[in-house]
Amino acid sequence: MTEILEPTEKNIIKAAKSIRQDGLVAFPTETVYGLGGCAFSEKAVVKIFEAKKRPRFDPLIVHIAEKDDYKLLCRIIPSPAEKLIDAFCPGPLTLVLPKRENVPDIVTSGLDTVAVRIPSHPIALKLIQYSKCPIAAPSANRFGHVSPTQAEDVLSDLGDSVDFILDGGPTLVGVESTVVFVTEEETILLRPGGIPIEDIENVVGKISTKRKMSKLLSPGLTKKHYSPKTPLYIYEGNIDELIEIDRDDYALLTPIPLLVNDISMVPLSQDGDVKEIAANLFHQLRSLERMDYRAIIAIPVKQSGLGHAVMDRLIRASTGTVKIENQKLVFIDR
Ligand code: TXA
Ligand code: MG
């Protein structure tokens, strides 16, 4: 039976004990909830893959609490990586670096690199410290589904396959960490996320964002991911035309409130603040899939700052695009 725990000191110690005994603990980070197990225990890591129904070729992120622990897991820390660690860790940034032998192959899906991050959430940090081992943790959702931003989401996706869920309330950032591959020569974006690309470039200069490259380096980055059960389509066209549509069987997911005719509107923020949009995105996708809409129509957000991560998740969640022709919605699957 899964037990949901208030994050008291005593309960975090209880959860940490379970990690040391190869158990699984879901815990809040500043981005989304993670499904954690001891990174040095193959037994625990196998359980993580099984609980999520995640393919073994999709490597996990290892969570640590101290900057010094990067050296415990990584053979080389190139100088741009050191700068990024100083600037953004703890925080929603994951660095992919050459791995040491002590990191089990199952964690990295056989790659010779390992993804490591220091979450900035106090409950996550305590859990790692008390467990006395790095914690391998993917997002605590069923593989391919929307990432969890609250304890109930974890419970509904993973049911009884988790020993404990530490309930820290809703997460703040709402989208996962930015993942970068770092060598002495270059920094390559593998996944946009909680630390904006522009902020990273302010520290290490221009980074490479080539999609082909990130696919090659990060086997788990599938085109379709983060998907709600209700199909989602990205709107391509004029907003004025869209708000005239009279269809109460569709839901409109918008960055800001709009005056609409008869289509149900779900604004992700009150005034377009992209932090608020990111924080609400996964929660709203999960709420919408519980209603009976035929489809969710998502209006794109501006691609700057956190907007890159929000658009990345919307595109991966989507079944296709939608436009308007002769006052009718036209859906195009991809
Ligand atoms: O914010 C986050 O990053 C959350 C919280 C729980 O920390 N975790 C998370 O993990 O989003 P997950 O497993 O859902 O996504 C990890 C991503 C995957 O796309 C995976 O392919 C990539 O990181 N990744 C992990 N190890 C890698 C490696 N060695 N090389 C390239 N990509 C890697
Ligand atoms: Mg995930």
Coordinates of C-alpha atoms and ligand atoms in Angstrom, one line a residue:
M1 CA 0.0 0.0 0.0
T2 CA 1.2 3.5 -0.8
E3 CA 1.3 5.8 2.1
I4 CA 1.0 9.6 1.6
L5 CA 3.2 11.4 4.2
E6 CA 3.2 14.9 5.5
P7 CA 6.7 16.1 5.0
T8 CA 7.6 16.3 8.7
E9 CA 11.2 15.6 9.8
K10 CA 10.2 12.2 11.1
N11 CA 8.4 11.2 7.9
I12 CA 11.3 12.3 5.7
I13 CA 13.6 10.1 7.8
K14 CA 11.1 7.3 7.4
A15 CA 11.0 7.8 3.6
A16 CA 14.9 8.0 3.5
K17 CA 15.0 4.7 5.4
S18 CA 12.8 3.1 2.7
I19 CA 15.2 4.5 0.0
R20 CA 18.1 2.8 1.8
Q21 CA 16.2 -0.5 1.7
D22 CA 15.6 -0.3 -2.1
G23 CA 12.1 1.1 -1.7
L24 CA 10.5 3.8 -4.0
V25 CA 9.6 7.2 -2.7
A26 CA 7.8 9.9 -4.7
F27 CA 8.9 13.4 -3.6
P28 CA 8.3 17.0 -4.6
T29 CA 11.0 19.0 -6.4
E30 CA 10.7 22.6 -7.5
T31 CA 9.8 21.4 -11.0
V32 CA 7.6 18.3 -10.8
Y33 CA 7.3 15.2 -8.4
G34 CA 10.0 12.6 -8.9
L35 CA 9.8 8.9 -8.4
G36 CA 13.0 8.2 -6.4
G37 CA 15.1 5.2 -5.6
C38 CA 18.8 4.7 -4.6
A39 CA 20.8 5.4 -7.7
F40 CA 23.4 2.8 -6.6
S41 CA 20.8 0.0 -6.2
E42 CA 20.0 -1.8 -9.4
K43 CA 17.1 -3.4 -7.7
A44 CA 15.5 0.0 -6.9
V45 CA 16.2 1.3 -10.3
V46 CA 14.5 -1.7 -12.0
K47 CA 11.5 -1.0 -9.8
I48 CA 11.4 2.6 -11.1
F49 CA 11.3 1.5 -14.7
E50 CA 8.6 -1.1 -13.9
A51 CA 6.4 1.3 -11.9
K52 CA 6.4 3.9 -14.7
K53 CA 6.3 1.3 -17.6
R54 CA 9.2 3.3 -18.9
P55 CA 11.3 1.7 -21.7
R56 CA 14.8 0.8 -20.5
F57 CA 16.4 2.9 -23.2
D58 CA 15.3 6.1 -21.5
P59 CA 17.9 7.1 -18.9
L60 CA 17.2 8.6 -15.5
I61 CA 18.3 11.8 -13.8
V62 CA 20.3 11.4 -10.6
H63 CA 19.6 13.8 -7.8
I64 CA 22.2 15.0 -5.4
A65 CA 22.3 17.5 -2.6
E66 CA 25.8 18.9 -2.7
K67 CA 27.8 20.5 -5.5
D68 CA 30.8 18.3 -4.5
D69 CA 28.8 15.2 -5.3
Y70 CA 29.0 15.9 -9.0
K71 CA 32.5 14.5 -8.7
L72 CA 31.2 11.3 -7.1
L73 CA 29.2 10.5 -10.2
C74 CA 31.0 12.3 -13.1
R75 CA 34.5 11.5 -14.4
I76 CA 35.0 15.0 -15.9
I77 CA 33.5 18.3 -15.0
P78 CA 34.3 20.6 -18.0
S79 CA 34.8 24.3 -17.2
P80 CA 31.4 25.4 -18.7
A81 CA 29.7 22.8 -16.5
E82 CA 31.5 24.3 -13.4
K83 CA 30.2 27.7 -14.3
L84 CA 26.6 26.4 -14.8
I85 CA 26.8 24.6 -11.4
D86 CA 27.9 27.7 -9.7
A87 CA 25.2 29.8 -11.4
F88 CA 22.1 27.6 -11.2
C89 CA 22.5 24.7 -8.8
P90 CA 20.5 24.0 -6.7
G91 CA 17.8 24.6 -9.3
P92 CA 16.0 23.3 -12.3
L93 CA 19.1 22.5 -14.4
T94 CA 20.4 19.0 -15.3
L95 CA 23.9 18.5 -16.6
V96 CA 24.8 15.4 -18.7
L97 CA 28.4 14.5 -18.2
P98 CA 30.8 11.5 -18.6
K99 CA 29.8 9.0 -15.9
R100 CA 32.0 7.2 -13.4
E101 CA 32.0 3.4 -13.2
N102 CA 30.1 3.4 -9.9
V103 CA 26.9 4.6 -11.7
P104 CA 25.0 1.4 -12.7
D105 CA 24.4 1.1 -16.4
I106 CA 20.7 0.6 -15.9
V107 CA 20.5 4.2 -14.6
T108 CA 22.1 5.6 -17.8
S109 CA 20.6 3.0 -20.2
G110 CA 24.1 2.0 -21.0
L111 CA 25.3 5.4 -22.1
D112 CA 28.7 6.6 -20.9
T113 CA 27.1 9.8 -19.6
V114 CA 25.0 10.5 -16.6
A115 CA 22.4 13.2 -16.1
V116 CA 22.7 14.9 -12.6
R117 CA 20.9 17.7 -10.9
I118 CA 20.6 19.4 -7.5
P119 CA 16.9 20.2 -6.9
S120 CA 16.2 23.3 -4.9
H121 CA 13.2 21.9 -3.0
P122 CA 13.9 21.6 0.8
I123 CA 12.0 18.3 1.1
A124 CA 14.0 16.8 -1.9
L125 CA 17.3 18.0 -0.4
K126 CA 16.5 16.5 3.0
L127 CA 15.4 13.2 1.5
I128 CA 18.7 12.9 -0.4
Q129 CA 20.8 13.9 2.6
Y130 CA 19.0 11.5 4.9
S131 CA 19.1 8.6 2.4
K132 CA 22.9 9.0 2.2
C133 CA 22.9 8.1 -1.5
P134 CA 22.2 9.9 -4.8
I135 CA 18.5 9.4 -5.8
A136 CA 17.7 8.3 -9.3
A137 CA 14.3 9.9 -10.1
P138 CA 12.3 10.4 -13.3
S139 CA 9.1 12.4 -13.2
A140 CA 6.6 10.3 -11.1
N141 CA 4.0 9.8 -13.9
R142 CA 3.1 6.8 -16.0
F143 CA 5.5 6.9 -19.1
G144 CA 4.1 9.2 -21.8
H145 CA 1.5 10.9 -19.5
V146 CA 1.5 14.4 -18.1
S147 CA 4.1 15.0 -15.4
P148 CA 2.8 15.2 -11.8
T149 CA 2.7 18.6 -10.0
Q150 CA 1.0 17.3 -6.8
A151 CA 0.9 14.2 -4.7
E152 CA -2.6 13.1 -5.9
D153 CA -1.3 13.0 -9.5
V154 CA 1.4 10.5 -8.5
L155 CA -1.1 8.4 -6.7
S156 CA -3.5 8.3 -9.7
D157 CA -0.7 7.4 -12.1
L158 CA 1.4 5.0 -10.1
G159 CA -1.1 3.6 -7.6
D160 CA 0.4 1.0 -5.3
S161 CA 3.8 0.7 -6.9
V162 CA 5.3 3.4 -4.7
D163 CA 6.1 2.9 -1.0
F164 CA 5.7 6.5 0.1
I165 CA 4.6 9.8 -1.4
L166 CA 6.0 12.9 0.4
D167 CA 3.2 15.5 0.0
G168 CA 4.8 18.9 -0.4
G169 CA 1.7 20.5 -2.1
P170 CA 1.8 21.8 -5.6
T171 CA 5.2 22.3 -7.2
L172 CA 6.4 25.9 -8.0
V173 CA 8.0 25.8 -11.4
G174 CA 5.6 23.3 -13.0
V175 CA 7.8 22.1 -15.9
E176 CA 10.8 19.8 -15.7
S177 CA 14.4 20.9 -15.5
T178 CA 16.4 22.1 -18.5
V179 CA 18.8 19.3 -19.6
V180 CA 22.1 20.2 -21.2
F181 CA 25.0 18.1 -22.5
V182 CA 28.3 19.8 -21.7
T183 CA 31.8 19.4 -23.1
E184 CA 34.8 21.7 -22.9
E185 CA 33.9 23.0 -26.4
E186 CA 30.2 23.3 -26.4
T187 CA 26.9 23.2 -24.5
I188 CA 24.0 21.4 -26.2
L189 CA 20.4 21.8 -25.2
L190 CA 18.7 18.4 -24.8
R191 CA 15.4 19.6 -23.2
P192 CA 14.2 23.2 -22.6
G193 CA 12.9 23.5 -19.0
G194 CA 12.9 25.5 -15.8
I195 CA 16.1 27.5 -16.4
P196 CA 15.6 29.6 -19.6
I197 CA 18.0 29.1 -22.5
E198 CA 18.8 32.9 -22.4
D199 CA 20.0 32.6 -18.8
I200 CA 22.3 29.7 -19.6
E201 CA 23.7 31.6 -22.6
N202 CA 24.5 34.5 -20.3
V203 CA 26.9 32.2 -18.4
V204 CA 28.4 30.0 -21.1
G205 CA 27.7 31.9 -24.4
K206 CA 25.8 30.6 -27.3
I207 CA 24.5 27.1 -26.9
S208 CA 23.5 24.6 -29.6
T209 CA 19.8 23.8 -29.8
K210 CA 19.8 21.5 -32.8
R211 CA 16.9 19.1 -32.5
K212 CA 18.7 16.3 -34.4
M213 CA 21.7 16.5 -32.0
S214 CA 19.5 16.3 -28.9
K215 CA 17.6 13.3 -30.3
L216 CA 20.9 11.5 -30.9
L217 CA 22.3 12.3 -27.4
S218 CA 19.1 11.8 -25.5
P219 CA 17.3 8.6 -26.4
G220 CA 14.3 9.2 -24.2
L221 CA 13.2 12.4 -26.0
T222 CA 10.3 11.0 -27.8
K223 CA 8.2 13.2 -30.1
K224 CA 5.0 12.4 -28.3
H225 CA 5.1 12.7 -24.6
Y226 CA 3.3 14.5 -21.7
S227 CA 0.0 13.6 -23.3
P228 CA -3.4 14.1 -21.7
K229 CA -6.0 11.4 -22.5
T230 CA -8.0 14.0 -24.4
P231 CA -6.3 14.8 -27.7
L232 CA -4.6 18.2 -27.8
Y233 CA -4.2 20.4 -30.9
I234 CA -2.1 23.5 -31.3
Y235 CA -4.0 26.4 -32.8
E236 CA -2.5 27.9 -35.9
G237 CA -4.3 31.1 -37.0
N238 CA -6.0 34.2 -36.0
I239 CA -7.3 34.5 -32.4
D240 CA -10.2 36.8 -33.5
E241 CA -11.6 34.0 -35.7
L242 CA -11.2 31.4 -32.9
I243 CA -13.2 33.3 -30.3
E244 CA -16.2 33.4 -32.6
I245 CA -16.4 29.6 -32.7
D246 CA -19.6 28.2 -31.1
R247 CA -18.5 24.7 -29.9
D248 CA -19.0 23.8 -26.3
D249 CA -17.5 20.3 -26.8
Y250 CA -14.0 21.8 -27.1
A251 CA -11.9 23.4 -24.5
L252 CA -9.6 26.3 -25.2
L253 CA -6.3 26.4 -23.3
T254 CA -5.0 29.9 -23.5
P255 CA -2.1 31.9 -22.0
I256 CA -4.4 34.7 -20.9
P257 CA -8.2 35.1 -20.4
L258 CA -10.0 35.8 -23.7
L259 CA -13.5 36.9 -24.3
V260 CA -15.0 33.9 -26.1
N261 CA -18.3 33.0 -27.6
D262 CA -19.4 29.5 -26.5
I263 CA -16.2 27.5 -26.3
S264 CA -14.9 26.7 -22.7
M265 CA -11.9 28.7 -21.9
V266 CA -9.1 27.8 -19.5
P267 CA -6.6 30.6 -19.0
L268 CA -3.2 29.5 -17.7
S269 CA -2.5 32.9 -16.2
Q270 CA -4.3 36.1 -15.5
D271 CA -1.9 38.5 -17.3
G272 CA 0.4 36.4 -19.5
D273 CA 3.1 35.9 -16.9
V274 CA 5.0 32.9 -18.3
K275 CA 6.0 31.6 -14.8
E276 CA 2.4 31.4 -13.9
I277 CA 1.6 29.7 -17.3
A278 CA 4.3 27.1 -16.7
A279 CA 3.2 26.5 -13.1
N280 CA -0.4 25.8 -14.2
L281 CA 0.2 23.9 -17.4
F282 CA 0.4 20.2 -16.3
H283 CA -2.3 20.7 -13.6
Q284 CA -4.7 22.1 -16.2
L285 CA -4.0 19.4 -18.7
R286 CA -4.8 16.8 -16.0
S287 CA -8.0 18.6 -15.0
L288 CA -9.1 18.9 -18.6
E289 CA -8.6 15.2 -19.4
R290 CA -11.0 14.4 -16.6
M291 CA -13.8 16.3 -18.4
D292 CA -15.6 15.1 -21.5
Y293 CA -14.2 17.4 -24.1
R294 CA -13.6 16.1 -27.7
A295 CA -10.3 17.9 -27.8
I296 CA -8.2 20.6 -26.2
I297 CA -7.3 23.5 -28.4
A298 CA -4.1 25.1 -27.2
I299 CA -3.1 28.7 -28.1
P300 CA 0.7 29.0 -28.5
V301 CA 2.7 31.0 -26.0
K302 CA 5.6 33.4 -26.8
Q303 CA 8.8 31.5 -27.2
S304 CA 11.1 33.3 -24.8
G305 CA 12.3 32.5 -21.3
L306 CA 10.1 29.7 -19.8
G307 CA 8.0 30.0 -23.0
H308 CA 10.4 27.6 -24.7
A309 CA 9.7 24.9 -22.2
V310 CA 5.9 25.5 -22.3
M311 CA 5.8 25.3 -26.1
D312 CA 8.0 22.2 -26.1
R313 CA 5.6 20.4 -23.7
L314 CA 2.5 21.5 -25.6
I315 CA 4.0 20.3 -28.9
R316 CA 5.0 17.0 -27.5
A317 CA 1.5 16.6 -25.8
S318 CA -0.2 17.4 -29.1
T319 CA -1.9 15.1 -31.6
G320 CA -1.6 17.8 -34.3
T321 CA -2.6 21.3 -35.2
V322 CA -6.0 23.0 -35.8
K323 CA -7.0 25.9 -38.0
I324 CA -10.2 27.6 -39.1
E325 CA -11.6 27.3 -42.6
N326 CA -15.0 28.7 -43.5
Q327 CA -15.7 29.3 -39.8
K328 CA -15.1 25.6 -39.1
L329 CA -12.4 24.0 -37.1
V330 CA -10.1 21.8 -39.2
F331 CA -7.9 19.3 -37.3
I332 CA -4.7 18.1 -38.8
D333 CA -3.0 15.1 -37.2
R334 CA 0.8 14.9 -37.3
Ligands
TXA1 O1 12.7 18.3 -13.4 C1 13.1 17.2 -13.7 O2 14.1 17.0 -14.4 C2 12.3 16.0 -13.1 C3 12.5 16.0 -11.6 C4 11.9 14.8 -10.9 O3 13.9 16.1 -11.3 N1 12.8 14.8 -13.7 C5 12.5 14.4 -15.0 O4 13.0 13.2 -15.3 O5 11.9 15.1 -15.7 P1 12.6 12.4 -16.6 O6 13.1 11.1 -16.5 O7 11.1 12.5 -16.8 O8 13.4 13.1 -17.8 C6 14.8 13.0 -17.9 C7 15.3 13.4 -19.2 C8 14.8 12.3 -20.3 O9 14.4 13.0 -21.4 C9 16.1 11.5 -20.5 O10 16.1 11.0 -21.8 C10 17.2 12.6 -20.3 O11 16.7 13.4 -19.2 N2 18.4 11.9 -19.8 C11 18.7 11.3 -18.7 N3 20.0 10.8 -18.7 C12 20.5 11.2 -19.8 C13 21.8 11.0 -20.4 N4 22.8 10.3 -19.8 N5 22.0 11.5 -21.7 C14 21.1 12.2 -22.3 N6 19.8 12.4 -21.8 C15 19.6 11.9 -20.6
MG2 MG 9.3 12.6 -17.5

